[in-house]
Coordinates of C-alpha atoms in Angstrom, one line a residue:
Chain E
M1 CA -25.6 -17.2 -10.0
F2 CA -22.8 -17.4 -7.4
R3 CA -22.1 -21.1 -8.0
R4 CA -19.6 -21.9 -10.7
A5 CA -18.3 -25.3 -11.5
R6 CA -15.0 -26.0 -9.8
R7 CA -12.7 -28.6 -11.1
P8 CA -9.8 -29.6 -9.0
S9 CA -7.0 -27.5 -10.4
P10 CA -3.4 -28.9 -10.8
G11 CA -2.4 -26.1 -8.3
W12 CA -3.6 -28.2 -5.4
L13 CA -1.1 -30.9 -6.2
V14 CA 1.7 -28.4 -5.7
L15 CA 0.7 -27.5 -2.2
P16 CA 1.7 -30.6 -0.2
P17 CA 5.3 -30.6 -1.5
L18 CA 5.5 -26.8 -0.9
L19 CA 4.3 -27.3 2.7
A20 CA 6.9 -30.0 3.2
L21 CA 9.5 -27.6 1.9
A22 CA 8.3 -24.9 4.3
I23 CA 8.4 -27.3 7.2
A24 CA 12.0 -28.3 6.4
L25 CA 13.2 -24.7 6.0
P26 CA 14.8 -24.3 9.4
W27 CA 16.9 -27.4 9.0
A28 CA 17.9 -26.4 5.5
A29 CA 18.8 -22.9 6.8
E30 CA 21.0 -24.5 9.5
A31 CA 22.6 -26.8 7.0
L32 CA 23.4 -24.0 4.5
G33 CA 24.8 -21.8 7.3
T34 CA 22.1 -19.1 6.9
P35 CA 20.2 -19.3 10.2
A36 CA 18.8 -15.8 9.5
S37 CA 16.6 -17.3 6.8
T38 CA 14.4 -18.8 9.5
G39 CA 13.6 -15.3 10.9
L40 CA 12.9 -14.1 7.4
A41 CA 10.5 -17.0 6.8
T42 CA 8.8 -16.2 10.1
R43 CA 8.2 -12.7 9.0
M44 CA 6.8 -13.9 5.7
A45 CA 4.4 -16.4 7.5
I46 CA 3.2 -13.6 9.8
Y47 CA 2.6 -11.1 7.0
A48 CA 0.9 -13.9 5.0
I49 CA -1.6 -14.3 7.8
A50 CA -2.3 -10.5 7.8
A51 CA -2.5 -10.2 4.0
S52 CA -4.9 -13.2 3.8
A53 CA -7.0 -11.6 6.4
L54 CA -7.2 -8.3 4.4
N55 CA -7.9 -10.3 1.3
L56 CA -11.0 -11.8 2.9
V57 CA -12.6 -8.3 2.9
L58 CA -10.8 -6.8 0.0
G59 CA -10.7 -9.6 -2.5
Y60 CA -13.8 -11.7 -1.6
G61 CA -16.0 -9.0 -0.1
G62 CA -14.9 -6.1 -2.3
M63 CA -14.4 -3.8 0.7
V64 CA -11.2 -1.9 0.1
S65 CA -10.0 -1.3 3.7
F66 CA -7.1 1.1 3.9
G67 CA -6.9 0.7 7.7
H68 CA -6.0 -2.9 8.4
A69 CA -2.8 -1.9 10.1
A70 CA -5.1 -0.8 13.0
F71 CA -6.0 -4.5 13.7
F72 CA -2.5 -5.6 13.2
G73 CA -1.4 -3.0 15.7
L74 CA -4.2 -3.8 18.1
G75 CA -3.0 -7.4 18.2
G76 CA 0.6 -6.4 18.7
Y77 CA -0.3 -3.9 21.5
T78 CA -2.5 -6.5 23.2
V79 CA 0.6 -8.7 23.6
G80 CA 2.7 -5.7 24.6
I81 CA 0.3 -4.3 27.1
L82 CA -0.4 -7.7 28.8
Y83 CA 3.4 -8.2 29.0
A84 CA 3.9 -4.7 30.5
H85 CA 1.3 -5.3 33.2
W86 CA 2.8 -8.7 33.9
S87 CA 6.2 -7.2 34.4
W88 CA 4.8 -4.3 36.6
Q89 CA 2.9 -6.9 38.6
E90 CA -0.1 -4.6 38.3
P91 CA -3.4 -5.6 36.7
L92 CA -4.8 -3.6 33.8
W93 CA -7.6 -1.3 35.0
G94 CA -7.2 -3.0 38.3
F95 CA -8.7 -6.4 37.3
I96 CA -7.1 -7.8 34.2
P97 CA -3.9 -9.6 35.2
G98 CA -1.0 -9.3 32.8
T99 CA 0.4 -12.5 31.3
T100 CA 3.1 -13.9 29.0
S101 CA 1.3 -17.1 28.2
L102 CA 1.1 -17.2 24.4
P103 CA -2.2 -19.1 24.0
V104 CA -3.8 -16.5 26.3
T105 CA -2.3 -13.5 24.6
L106 CA -3.0 -14.7 21.1
L107 CA -6.7 -15.3 22.0
A108 CA -6.9 -12.0 23.7
A109 CA -5.3 -10.3 20.7
M110 CA -7.9 -11.8 18.4
A111 CA -10.7 -10.8 20.8
V112 CA -9.4 -7.2 20.9
G113 CA -8.9 -7.2 17.1
G114 CA -12.4 -8.6 16.5
A115 CA -14.0 -6.1 18.9
G116 CA -12.1 -3.2 17.2
A117 CA -13.2 -4.5 13.8
A118 CA -16.8 -4.8 15.0
L119 CA -16.8 -1.2 16.1
I120 CA -15.0 0.2 13.1
G121 CA -16.8 -2.0 10.6
A122 CA -20.2 -1.3 11.9
L123 CA -19.7 2.4 11.3
S124 CA -17.5 2.2 8.1
L125 CA -19.8 -0.2 6.3
R126 CA -22.5 2.5 6.1
T127 CA -20.3 4.1 3.4
R128 CA -18.9 2.6 0.2
G129 CA -16.4 3.2 -2.5
V130 CA -13.8 5.9 -2.0
Q131 CA -15.5 6.9 1.2
F132 CA -15.1 3.5 2.7
I133 CA -11.4 3.6 1.8
M134 CA -11.0 6.9 3.5
I135 CA -13.1 6.2 6.6
T136 CA -11.1 3.0 7.4
L137 CA -8.0 5.1 7.0
A138 CA -9.4 7.7 9.3
F139 CA -10.1 5.1 12.1
A140 CA -6.7 3.6 11.7
Q141 CA -5.1 7.0 12.0
M142 CA -7.1 7.7 15.2
L143 CA -5.8 4.6 16.8
F144 CA -2.3 5.4 15.5
F145 CA -2.3 8.8 17.3
L146 CA -4.0 7.2 20.4
F147 CA -1.0 4.8 20.8
V148 CA 1.5 7.6 20.1
S149 CA -0.1 9.6 22.9
L150 CA -0.2 6.8 25.5
K151 CA 3.0 7.6 27.3
A152 CA 2.4 4.7 29.8
Y153 CA 3.0 2.2 27.0
G154 CA 6.0 4.0 25.5
G155 CA 4.2 6.5 23.2
D156 CA 6.2 7.2 20.2
D157 CA 9.1 5.0 21.2
G158 CA 7.1 1.8 21.5
L159 CA 7.2 -0.9 24.0
S160 CA 9.7 -3.7 24.4
V161 CA 8.4 -7.2 25.1
R162 CA 11.4 -8.5 27.0
R163 CA 10.1 -11.9 27.8
Q164 CA 9.2 -14.4 25.1
G165 CA 5.7 -15.7 25.2
E166 CA 5.3 -19.2 26.6
F167 CA 3.5 -21.9 24.7
P168 CA 3.1 -25.3 26.5
G169 CA 5.5 -27.8 25.0
L170 CA 7.4 -25.3 22.9
N171 CA 10.5 -23.2 23.5
L172 CA 9.8 -20.1 21.5
R173 CA 13.3 -18.6 22.2
D174 CA 14.3 -21.1 19.5
A175 CA 13.8 -19.4 16.2
A176 CA 12.8 -22.6 14.5
Q177 CA 10.0 -23.4 17.0
L178 CA 8.6 -19.9 16.7
Y179 CA 8.7 -20.3 12.9
W180 CA 6.8 -23.6 13.1
L181 CA 4.2 -22.1 15.3
C182 CA 3.7 -19.2 12.9
L183 CA 3.6 -21.6 10.0
S184 CA 1.0 -23.9 11.6
L185 CA -1.2 -20.9 12.5
L186 CA -0.9 -19.7 8.9
V187 CA -2.0 -23.1 7.6
A188 CA -4.9 -23.3 10.0
W189 CA -5.9 -19.8 9.1
L190 CA -5.8 -20.6 5.4
L191 CA -7.8 -23.8 5.9
L192 CA -10.4 -21.7 7.8
L193 CA -10.5 -19.1 5.0
W194 CA -10.8 -21.9 2.4
R195 CA -13.8 -23.3 4.2
V196 CA -15.4 -19.9 4.8
T197 CA -15.1 -18.6 1.2
R198 CA -16.6 -21.8 -0.1
S199 CA -19.5 -21.8 2.3
R200 CA -22.9 -20.2 1.8
F201 CA -21.5 -17.3 3.8
G202 CA -18.7 -16.9 1.3
Q203 CA -21.0 -17.1 -1.6
V204 CA -23.1 -14.3 -0.2
L205 CA -20.0 -12.3 0.5
S206 CA -18.9 -12.6 -3.1
G207 CA -22.4 -11.8 -4.2
A208 CA -22.2 -8.6 -2.2
R209 CA -19.0 -7.7 -4.1
Q210 CA -20.6 -8.3 -7.5
S211 CA -23.9 -6.6 -6.9
E212 CA -25.5 -5.6 -3.6
R213 CA -28.8 -4.8 -5.4
R214 CA -29.0 -8.2 -6.9
L215 CA -28.4 -9.7 -3.5
Q216 CA -31.1 -7.6 -1.9
A217 CA -33.5 -8.7 -4.7
L218 CA -32.9 -12.2 -3.6
G219 CA -33.9 -11.3 -0.1
I220 CA -30.5 -11.2 1.5
A221 CA -29.3 -8.2 3.4
P222 CA -25.6 -7.9 2.7
Y223 CA -24.7 -5.7 5.7
P224 CA -24.5 -8.5 8.4
Y225 CA -22.5 -10.7 6.1
K226 CA -20.0 -7.9 5.3
L227 CA -19.7 -7.0 8.9
A228 CA -19.1 -10.6 9.9
A229 CA -16.4 -10.9 7.3
F230 CA -14.8 -7.6 8.5
I231 CA -14.7 -8.9 12.1
L232 CA -13.2 -12.2 11.1
S233 CA -10.6 -10.3 9.0
G234 CA -9.8 -8.0 11.9
M235 CA -9.2 -11.1 14.1
G236 CA -6.8 -12.6 11.6
A237 CA -4.9 -9.3 11.3
A238 CA -4.7 -9.1 15.1
L239 CA -3.4 -12.6 15.3
A240 CA -0.6 -11.7 12.9
G241 CA 0.1 -8.6 14.9
A242 CA 0.4 -10.6 18.1
L243 CA 2.8 -13.0 16.4
M244 CA 4.8 -10.1 15.1
A245 CA 5.1 -8.7 18.7
N246 CA 6.4 -12.1 19.8
Y247 CA 8.8 -12.3 16.9
A248 CA 10.2 -8.8 17.0
R249 CA 9.8 -8.5 20.9
F250 CA 8.7 -5.0 20.3
V251 CA 5.6 -3.1 19.5
S252 CA 5.4 0.6 18.4
P253 CA 2.9 2.9 16.7
D254 CA 4.6 2.1 13.4
M255 CA 2.6 -1.1 13.4
L256 CA -0.5 1.0 12.9
A257 CA 0.9 3.5 10.5
W258 CA -1.0 4.0 7.2
T259 CA 2.1 2.8 5.3
K260 CA 1.6 -0.5 7.0
S261 CA -1.9 -0.7 5.7
G262 CA -0.5 0.2 2.3
E263 CA 2.1 -2.6 2.6
L264 CA -0.6 -5.2 3.4
M265 CA -2.6 -4.0 0.5
I266 CA 0.4 -4.3 -1.8
M267 CA 0.9 -7.9 -0.7
V268 CA -2.7 -8.8 -1.6
I269 CA -2.5 -7.0 -5.0
L270 CA 0.9 -8.3 -5.8
G271 CA -0.1 -11.9 -5.1
G272 CA -3.5 -11.8 -6.6
V273 CA -6.8 -10.3 -5.3
G274 CA -9.5 -12.8 -4.3
T275 CA -7.4 -15.9 -4.4
L276 CA -6.5 -18.1 -1.5
M277 CA -2.8 -18.4 -2.0
G278 CA -2.3 -15.0 -3.7
P279 CA -1.7 -13.0 -0.5
V280 CA 0.7 -15.7 0.8
L281 CA 2.7 -15.4 -2.4
G282 CA 2.5 -11.6 -2.2
A283 CA 3.7 -11.5 1.4
I284 CA 6.6 -13.8 0.5
A285 CA 7.4 -11.7 -2.6
L286 CA 7.3 -8.4 -0.8
V287 CA 9.1 -9.3 2.4
G288 CA 11.7 -11.2 0.3
L289 CA 12.1 -8.4 -2.2
E290 CA 12.6 -5.9 0.6
Y291 CA 15.2 -8.2 2.2
W292 CA 17.2 -8.8 -0.9
L293 CA 17.0 -5.3 -2.3
A294 CA 18.0 -3.9 1.2
A295 CA 21.0 -6.2 1.1
L296 CA 22.0 -4.9 -2.3
T297 CA 21.5 -1.2 -1.8
E298 CA 20.5 1.3 0.9
H299 CA 18.2 2.9 -1.7
W300 CA 16.2 -0.3 -2.3
Q301 CA 12.9 1.7 -2.4
F302 CA 14.2 3.4 -5.5
V303 CA 14.0 0.0 -7.2
L304 CA 10.9 -1.3 -5.4
G305 CA 8.7 1.6 -6.3
P306 CA 9.0 1.3 -10.1
L307 CA 8.8 -2.5 -9.7
L308 CA 5.4 -2.1 -8.1
I309 CA 4.2 0.2 -10.8
A310 CA 5.4 -2.3 -13.4
V311 CA 3.4 -5.0 -11.6
V312 CA 0.3 -2.9 -11.7
L313 CA 0.7 -1.9 -15.4
F314 CA 1.8 -5.1 -16.9
A315 CA 0.9 -8.0 -14.6
R316 CA -2.8 -7.7 -13.9
G317 CA -4.1 -10.2 -11.5
G318 CA -0.8 -10.4 -9.7
L319 CA 1.5 -13.3 -9.3
M320 CA -1.3 -15.9 -9.2
A321 CA -2.4 -14.9 -12.6
L322 CA 1.2 -15.3 -13.9
L323 CA 1.3 -18.8 -12.4
R324 CA -2.0 -19.8 -13.7
R325 CA -1.4 -18.9 -17.3
P326 CA 2.3 -18.4 -17.9
G327 CA 2.9 -15.9 -20.7
A328 CA -0.7 -14.8 -21.0
P329 CA -2.0 -11.5 -19.6
G330 CA -3.7 -12.0 -16.3
R331 CA -7.4 -12.1 -15.8
A332 CA -9.3 -8.9 -15.2
Q333 CA -9.9 -8.1 -11.6
A334 CA -13.5 -7.9 -10.4
Chain B
M1 CA -8.2 37.2 23.1
V2 CA -5.0 38.1 21.3
L3 CA -3.9 34.4 21.5
L4 CA -7.2 33.3 20.0
L5 CA -6.8 35.8 17.1
E6 CA -3.3 34.5 16.4
Q7 CA -4.5 30.9 16.6
L8 CA -7.4 31.6 14.3
L9 CA -5.0 33.2 11.7
N10 CA -2.7 30.2 12.1
G11 CA -5.6 27.9 11.5
L12 CA -6.7 29.8 8.4
Q13 CA -3.1 29.7 7.1
L14 CA -2.9 26.0 7.5
G15 CA -6.3 25.8 5.9
V16 CA -5.2 27.6 2.7
M17 CA -2.1 25.5 2.5
L18 CA -4.3 22.4 2.7
F19 CA -6.6 24.0 0.1
L20 CA -3.8 24.4 -2.4
L21 CA -3.2 20.7 -2.2
A22 CA -6.8 19.6 -1.9
A23 CA -8.0 21.6 -4.9
G24 CA -5.8 19.6 -7.2
L25 CA -6.4 16.3 -5.5
T26 CA -10.2 16.7 -5.5
L27 CA -10.3 17.5 -9.2
V28 CA -8.1 14.6 -10.1
F29 CA -10.2 12.5 -7.9
G30 CA -13.5 13.8 -9.2
I31 CA -12.7 14.1 -12.9
M32 CA -10.4 11.2 -13.6
G33 CA -11.6 9.0 -10.7
V34 CA -8.0 8.4 -9.7
I35 CA -6.8 8.1 -6.1
N36 CA -3.4 9.7 -6.4
L37 CA -1.3 9.0 -3.3
A38 CA 1.7 10.6 -5.0
H39 CA 0.1 14.1 -4.8
G40 CA 2.1 14.7 -1.6
S41 CA 5.3 13.8 -3.5
L42 CA 4.6 16.7 -5.9
Y43 CA 4.4 19.0 -2.9
M44 CA 7.7 17.7 -1.8
V45 CA 9.2 18.1 -5.3
G46 CA 8.1 21.8 -5.3
A47 CA 9.6 22.4 -1.8
F48 CA 12.9 20.7 -2.6
A49 CA 13.3 22.5 -6.0
A50 CA 12.6 25.9 -4.5
A51 CA 14.8 25.2 -1.4
W52 CA 17.7 24.1 -3.6
V53 CA 17.5 27.0 -6.0
A54 CA 17.2 29.4 -3.1
A55 CA 20.3 28.0 -1.5
Q56 CA 22.3 28.1 -4.8
T57 CA 21.3 31.6 -5.9
G58 CA 20.1 33.2 -2.8
S59 CA 17.2 34.6 -4.7
A60 CA 13.6 34.0 -3.7
L61 CA 12.4 35.4 -7.0
L62 CA 14.2 32.5 -8.8
A63 CA 13.1 29.9 -6.3
V64 CA 9.4 30.4 -6.8
P65 CA 9.3 29.7 -10.6
A66 CA 11.8 26.8 -10.0
G67 CA 9.5 25.2 -7.5
L68 CA 6.4 25.7 -9.6
A69 CA 8.0 24.4 -12.8
A70 CA 9.6 21.3 -11.1
A71 CA 6.3 20.3 -9.5
A72 CA 4.3 20.9 -12.7
L73 CA 6.8 19.0 -14.9
A74 CA 7.0 16.1 -12.4
G75 CA 3.2 16.0 -12.3
M76 CA 2.8 15.9 -16.1
A77 CA 5.5 13.2 -16.4
V78 CA 3.7 11.1 -13.8
E79 CA 0.4 11.6 -15.6
L80 CA 1.9 10.7 -19.0
L81 CA 3.9 7.7 -17.9
V82 CA 1.8 6.1 -15.2
L83 CA -1.5 7.5 -14.3
R84 CA -2.8 7.7 -17.9
R85 CA -2.8 4.0 -18.0
L86 CA -4.8 3.7 -14.7
Y87 CA -7.9 5.8 -15.4
A88 CA -9.9 2.8 -16.4
R89 CA -8.6 0.6 -13.5
D90 CA -10.1 0.1 -10.1
H91 CA -9.0 2.0 -7.1
L92 CA -6.8 -0.8 -5.8
D93 CA -4.4 -0.7 -8.8
Q94 CA -4.2 3.1 -8.5
V95 CA -3.3 2.9 -4.8
L96 CA -0.6 0.3 -5.5
A97 CA 0.9 2.2 -8.4
T98 CA 0.9 5.6 -6.7
F99 CA 2.3 4.0 -3.5
G100 CA 5.2 2.8 -5.7
L101 CA 5.6 6.4 -7.0
I102 CA 5.9 7.6 -3.4
L103 CA 8.7 5.2 -2.7
F104 CA 10.4 6.3 -5.9
F105 CA 10.1 10.0 -5.2
N106 CA 11.2 9.7 -1.6
Q107 CA 14.3 7.7 -2.3
G108 CA 15.0 9.9 -5.3
A109 CA 15.0 12.9 -2.9
I110 CA 17.3 11.1 -0.5
L111 CA 19.7 10.3 -3.3
L112 CA 19.8 13.9 -4.5
F113 CA 19.6 15.8 -1.2
G114 CA 20.3 13.4 1.6
R115 CA 18.3 12.7 4.7
Q116 CA 19.1 15.9 6.5
P117 CA 16.2 18.4 6.4
L118 CA 16.9 21.6 4.4
F119 CA 16.2 24.9 6.0
V120 CA 14.9 27.8 4.0
D121 CA 15.1 31.5 5.0
I122 CA 12.1 33.7 4.8
P123 CA 12.4 36.0 1.8
E124 CA 13.9 39.4 2.6
G125 CA 10.9 41.6 2.4
L126 CA 8.6 39.4 4.5
R127 CA 10.7 38.8 7.6
G128 CA 9.1 41.3 9.9
A129 CA 5.8 41.3 11.6
V130 CA 2.7 43.3 10.8
E131 CA 0.3 44.7 13.4
I132 CA -3.0 43.3 12.3
I133 CA -4.9 45.3 14.9
P134 CA -3.0 47.7 17.1
G135 CA -0.9 45.8 19.6
V136 CA -1.2 42.4 17.9
P137 CA 1.9 41.7 15.7
Y138 CA 1.7 38.7 13.3
P139 CA 4.4 37.4 11.0
A140 CA 4.3 39.0 7.6
Y141 CA 5.3 35.8 5.8
R142 CA 2.3 33.9 7.3
L143 CA 0.0 36.7 6.2
A144 CA 1.5 36.5 2.7
I145 CA 0.7 32.8 2.6
L146 CA -2.9 33.5 3.6
A147 CA -3.1 36.2 0.9
V148 CA -1.7 34.0 -1.8
G149 CA -4.0 31.1 -0.8
L150 CA -7.1 33.3 -0.9
L151 CA -6.0 34.8 -4.2
V152 CA -5.5 31.4 -5.7
A153 CA -8.9 30.3 -4.4
A154 CA -10.5 33.4 -6.1
G155 CA -8.6 32.7 -9.3
L156 CA -9.7 29.1 -9.3
Y157 CA -13.3 30.2 -8.7
G158 CA -13.1 32.5 -11.7
L159 CA -11.4 29.8 -13.9
I160 CA -14.0 27.1 -13.0
R161 CA -17.1 29.3 -13.0
H162 CA -16.5 31.6 -15.9
T163 CA -14.3 30.0 -18.6
R164 CA -14.9 27.3 -21.2
T165 CA -12.2 25.1 -19.6
G166 CA -13.8 25.5 -16.3
M167 CA -17.1 24.5 -17.7
L168 CA -15.5 21.3 -18.9
V169 CA -13.9 20.7 -15.5
R170 CA -17.3 21.1 -13.8
A171 CA -19.0 18.9 -16.3
G172 CA -16.2 16.3 -15.9
A173 CA -16.7 16.2 -12.2
T174 CA -20.4 15.7 -12.3
H175 CA -21.1 13.8 -15.6
R176 CA -17.8 12.3 -16.7
E177 CA -19.3 9.9 -19.2
M178 CA -21.4 12.5 -20.9
V179 CA -18.5 14.8 -21.4
R180 CA -16.7 12.0 -23.2
A181 CA -19.8 11.2 -25.2
L182 CA -20.1 14.8 -26.4
G183 CA -16.7 14.5 -28.1
V184 CA -14.5 16.5 -25.8
D185 CA -10.9 15.6 -25.9
V186 CA -10.8 14.4 -22.4
R187 CA -7.1 13.3 -22.5
K188 CA -6.1 16.9 -23.0
L189 CA -8.4 18.0 -20.2
Y190 CA -7.0 15.3 -17.9
T191 CA -3.4 16.4 -18.5
L192 CA -4.4 20.0 -18.0
V193 CA -6.2 19.3 -14.7
F194 CA -3.3 17.2 -13.5
G195 CA -0.8 19.8 -14.4
L196 CA -2.8 22.5 -12.6
G197 CA -3.1 20.3 -9.5
A198 CA 0.6 19.6 -9.6
L199 CA 1.3 23.3 -9.9
L200 CA -0.8 24.1 -6.9
A201 CA 0.8 21.3 -4.9
G202 CA 4.2 22.8 -5.8
L203 CA 3.1 26.2 -4.8
A204 CA 2.0 24.9 -1.4
G205 CA 5.4 23.1 -1.1
L206 CA 7.5 26.1 -1.8
M207 CA 5.6 28.3 0.5
A208 CA 5.8 25.6 3.2
G209 CA 9.6 25.6 3.0
P210 CA 10.4 28.5 5.4
I211 CA 7.8 27.3 7.9
F212 CA 8.3 23.6 8.1
S213 CA 11.6 22.0 7.3
V214 CA 12.0 20.6 3.9
Q215 CA 12.6 16.9 4.2
V216 CA 11.7 13.5 2.8
G217 CA 8.4 12.3 4.1
M218 CA 6.9 15.9 4.3
G219 CA 4.5 14.9 1.5
E220 CA 3.0 12.0 3.3
Q221 CA 2.3 13.9 6.5
I222 CA 0.2 16.5 4.7
L223 CA -1.2 14.1 2.1
I224 CA -3.3 12.2 4.6
M225 CA -4.7 15.5 6.0
T226 CA -5.4 16.5 2.4
F227 CA -7.4 13.4 1.9
V228 CA -9.4 14.2 5.0
V229 CA -10.1 17.6 3.5
V230 CA -11.2 16.2 0.2
V231 CA -13.5 13.7 1.7
I232 CA -15.0 16.1 4.1
G233 CA -15.6 18.7 1.4
G234 CA -17.0 16.2 -1.1
I235 CA -15.0 14.6 -3.8
G236 CA -14.7 16.7 -7.0
S237 CA -15.9 19.9 -5.5
V238 CA -13.4 22.8 -5.3
R239 CA -15.8 24.8 -3.2
G240 CA -16.0 21.8 -0.8
A241 CA -12.2 21.6 -0.8
L242 CA -12.0 25.2 0.4
A243 CA -14.6 24.8 3.1
G244 CA -13.1 21.5 4.2
A245 CA -9.6 22.9 4.2
L246 CA -10.4 25.9 6.3
L247 CA -12.5 23.7 8.7
V248 CA -9.7 21.1 9.1
G249 CA -7.0 23.8 9.5
L250 CA -9.0 25.6 12.2
V251 CA -10.0 22.5 14.1
D252 CA -6.5 21.1 14.0
T253 CA -4.8 24.3 15.1
L254 CA -7.3 25.2 17.8
L255 CA -7.2 21.7 19.3
R256 CA -3.4 21.8 19.4
A257 CA -3.5 25.2 21.0
Y258 CA -6.1 24.7 23.7
L259 CA -6.4 21.0 24.4
P260 CA -3.1 20.8 26.5
A261 CA -4.3 23.6 28.8
L262 CA -7.7 21.9 29.2
L263 CA -6.2 18.5 30.0
R264 CA -3.7 20.0 32.4
G265 CA -6.6 20.9 34.6
A266 CA -7.3 17.2 35.1
M267 CA -3.9 15.4 34.8
Q268 CA -0.1 15.7 35.3
G269 CA 1.7 18.1 33.0
P270 CA 3.8 15.9 30.7
D271 CA 1.1 13.2 30.5
A272 CA -1.5 15.8 29.7
D273 CA 0.7 17.3 27.0
A274 CA 1.3 13.9 25.4
L275 CA -2.4 12.9 25.5
A276 CA -3.4 16.3 24.3
A277 CA -1.1 16.0 21.3
G278 CA -2.5 12.6 20.5
L279 CA -6.1 13.7 20.8
A280 CA -5.5 16.9 18.8
S281 CA -4.0 14.7 16.0
M282 CA -7.1 12.5 16.2
G283 CA -9.4 15.4 16.0
V284 CA -9.5 15.9 12.3
Y285 CA -10.0 12.2 11.7
L286 CA -12.9 12.1 14.1
L287 CA -14.3 15.1 12.2
M288 CA -14.0 13.2 9.0
A289 CA -15.6 10.1 10.4
L290 CA -18.5 12.1 11.7
V291 CA -19.0 14.0 8.5
L292 CA -19.0 10.7 6.5
L293 CA -21.5 9.1 8.9
L294 CA -23.9 12.0 8.7
R295 CA -23.3 13.0 5.1
P296 CA -21.6 10.1 3.3
R297 CA -20.9 12.2 0.2
G298 CA -19.3 15.1 2.0
L299 CA -20.4 18.6 2.7
F300 CA -20.6 19.8 -0.9
P301 CA -21.2 16.7 -3.1
A302 CA -20.2 17.3 -6.7
H303 CA -21.9 14.4 -8.2
A304 CA -25.5 15.4 -8.0

């Protein structure tokens, strides 16, 4: 029922050269005299992690979360708050020492994101459909206003992370090295997702999307699987948020705003729901579009808005569908 | 005591504003099955059109029809051009497309009116205050909003309960497929419902003008609150929208009014104020989460 025959698609052959290109990007940017492209590519890689994380619940699990910015923001604020306590020389709650060590902050961010997702997911997954969309939004909004009201961590104005995180063997002040770090984390995250979605766990998850009743008839309770996927997804989004805090050296409640959740959703839909590389493509496309349109006109959103509508109306299945069957209308989404 | 009465009235007034938005949103939601994030943009269109006409002509009497017409026309255009193609799609596509509409409307408003907020004067006859009970003055304009909101609620009740169109609206909210199967021209019904929702959103927008500033982004602030109302009330239920709107309006207003004083008992002044503001903003979302956990279909579920 869940199992369908998979033949190796020609798409896989494209990936190694693409990866080589991505690795070579900072040198190319240097050679072409556009060093800013490295930063742009870093942002794309970070958002690709966040969008793929959302895609795990949204695309594979059929859970339309409209609050994933919450986990993105939790990850960012974990880095920001640990830095703040490091700089104040004052442990958080009296016993958690602050730090700027990147491996520690990244793991801490994922732990916090995972814990947040466990809490929000455990409650939200009792609802479904539109109610699920709205309750995830509600929790994200609660966290948004919580961080707005925390004056100790900057409140509305946000929190500057003045010291770059330290990663053994790397100098992250160098834009290229930060980019390579983000790129390798993206690749590792995608490999993990690839394994997960093809495992028994992934099959159950996709079975839950198609029909929970059928799954229950087979003797499998979908709730624990959906919750586990939600937690994993929250950890991925938090990882992305932590990287963003390191890249931008700044965290603010904007990271948790509902528009950020919307943007992540757009990346997933734009790229292709329920595909491994779709969200990556979507992130590249949206971040890239914003960058190029913003360079052209101050009113770039006036162009981007109708463009998004056109994608929904005329390119179903997103960019992945266009790539799979050029010229043909995309496959219907589940 | 006097303060409490004022705050209760303020809460009710916010409630009826939310109701005007939520009534349209919940019908569109319940009947067409569309999540319309751009509903807040129609509110903004109504506010800008009314503010602009009021500034050009100086006449509130002209501003009102202008705001209503602009919102209704924008709503019908949106329905014809975009949303009509999305009825059969899943919620994801609707969210993405209407998010695109928000970007379009917001930037359009910036192009036309700039980023500076517009300020609108309260119409001539409603500037003073009225003593609701001896010794307690309350702004006449806010009372007028309350009256208009309650009148609209009564009108909607009559329309939905006692007319043929209202019967179709009710049937559409509970048994969408059956209405279609019985040969009702649902496309006409959809456009009508959407136009009505847009009209009410425009009404809320033009009345909001003199109280809040008219600026880009005003739609999104209230949109999220409106979604809270719709979900609390039960999707597709106008009665639920009214109950949810008044509840959310009261909870939000009372928390904002009394939480700072409560917290100041325990903490430093500025810190307490900041935390109270945050907690008060969280209040309605907490309310929604609680309602959804206890009654997942809202207080007045329309789909029996």
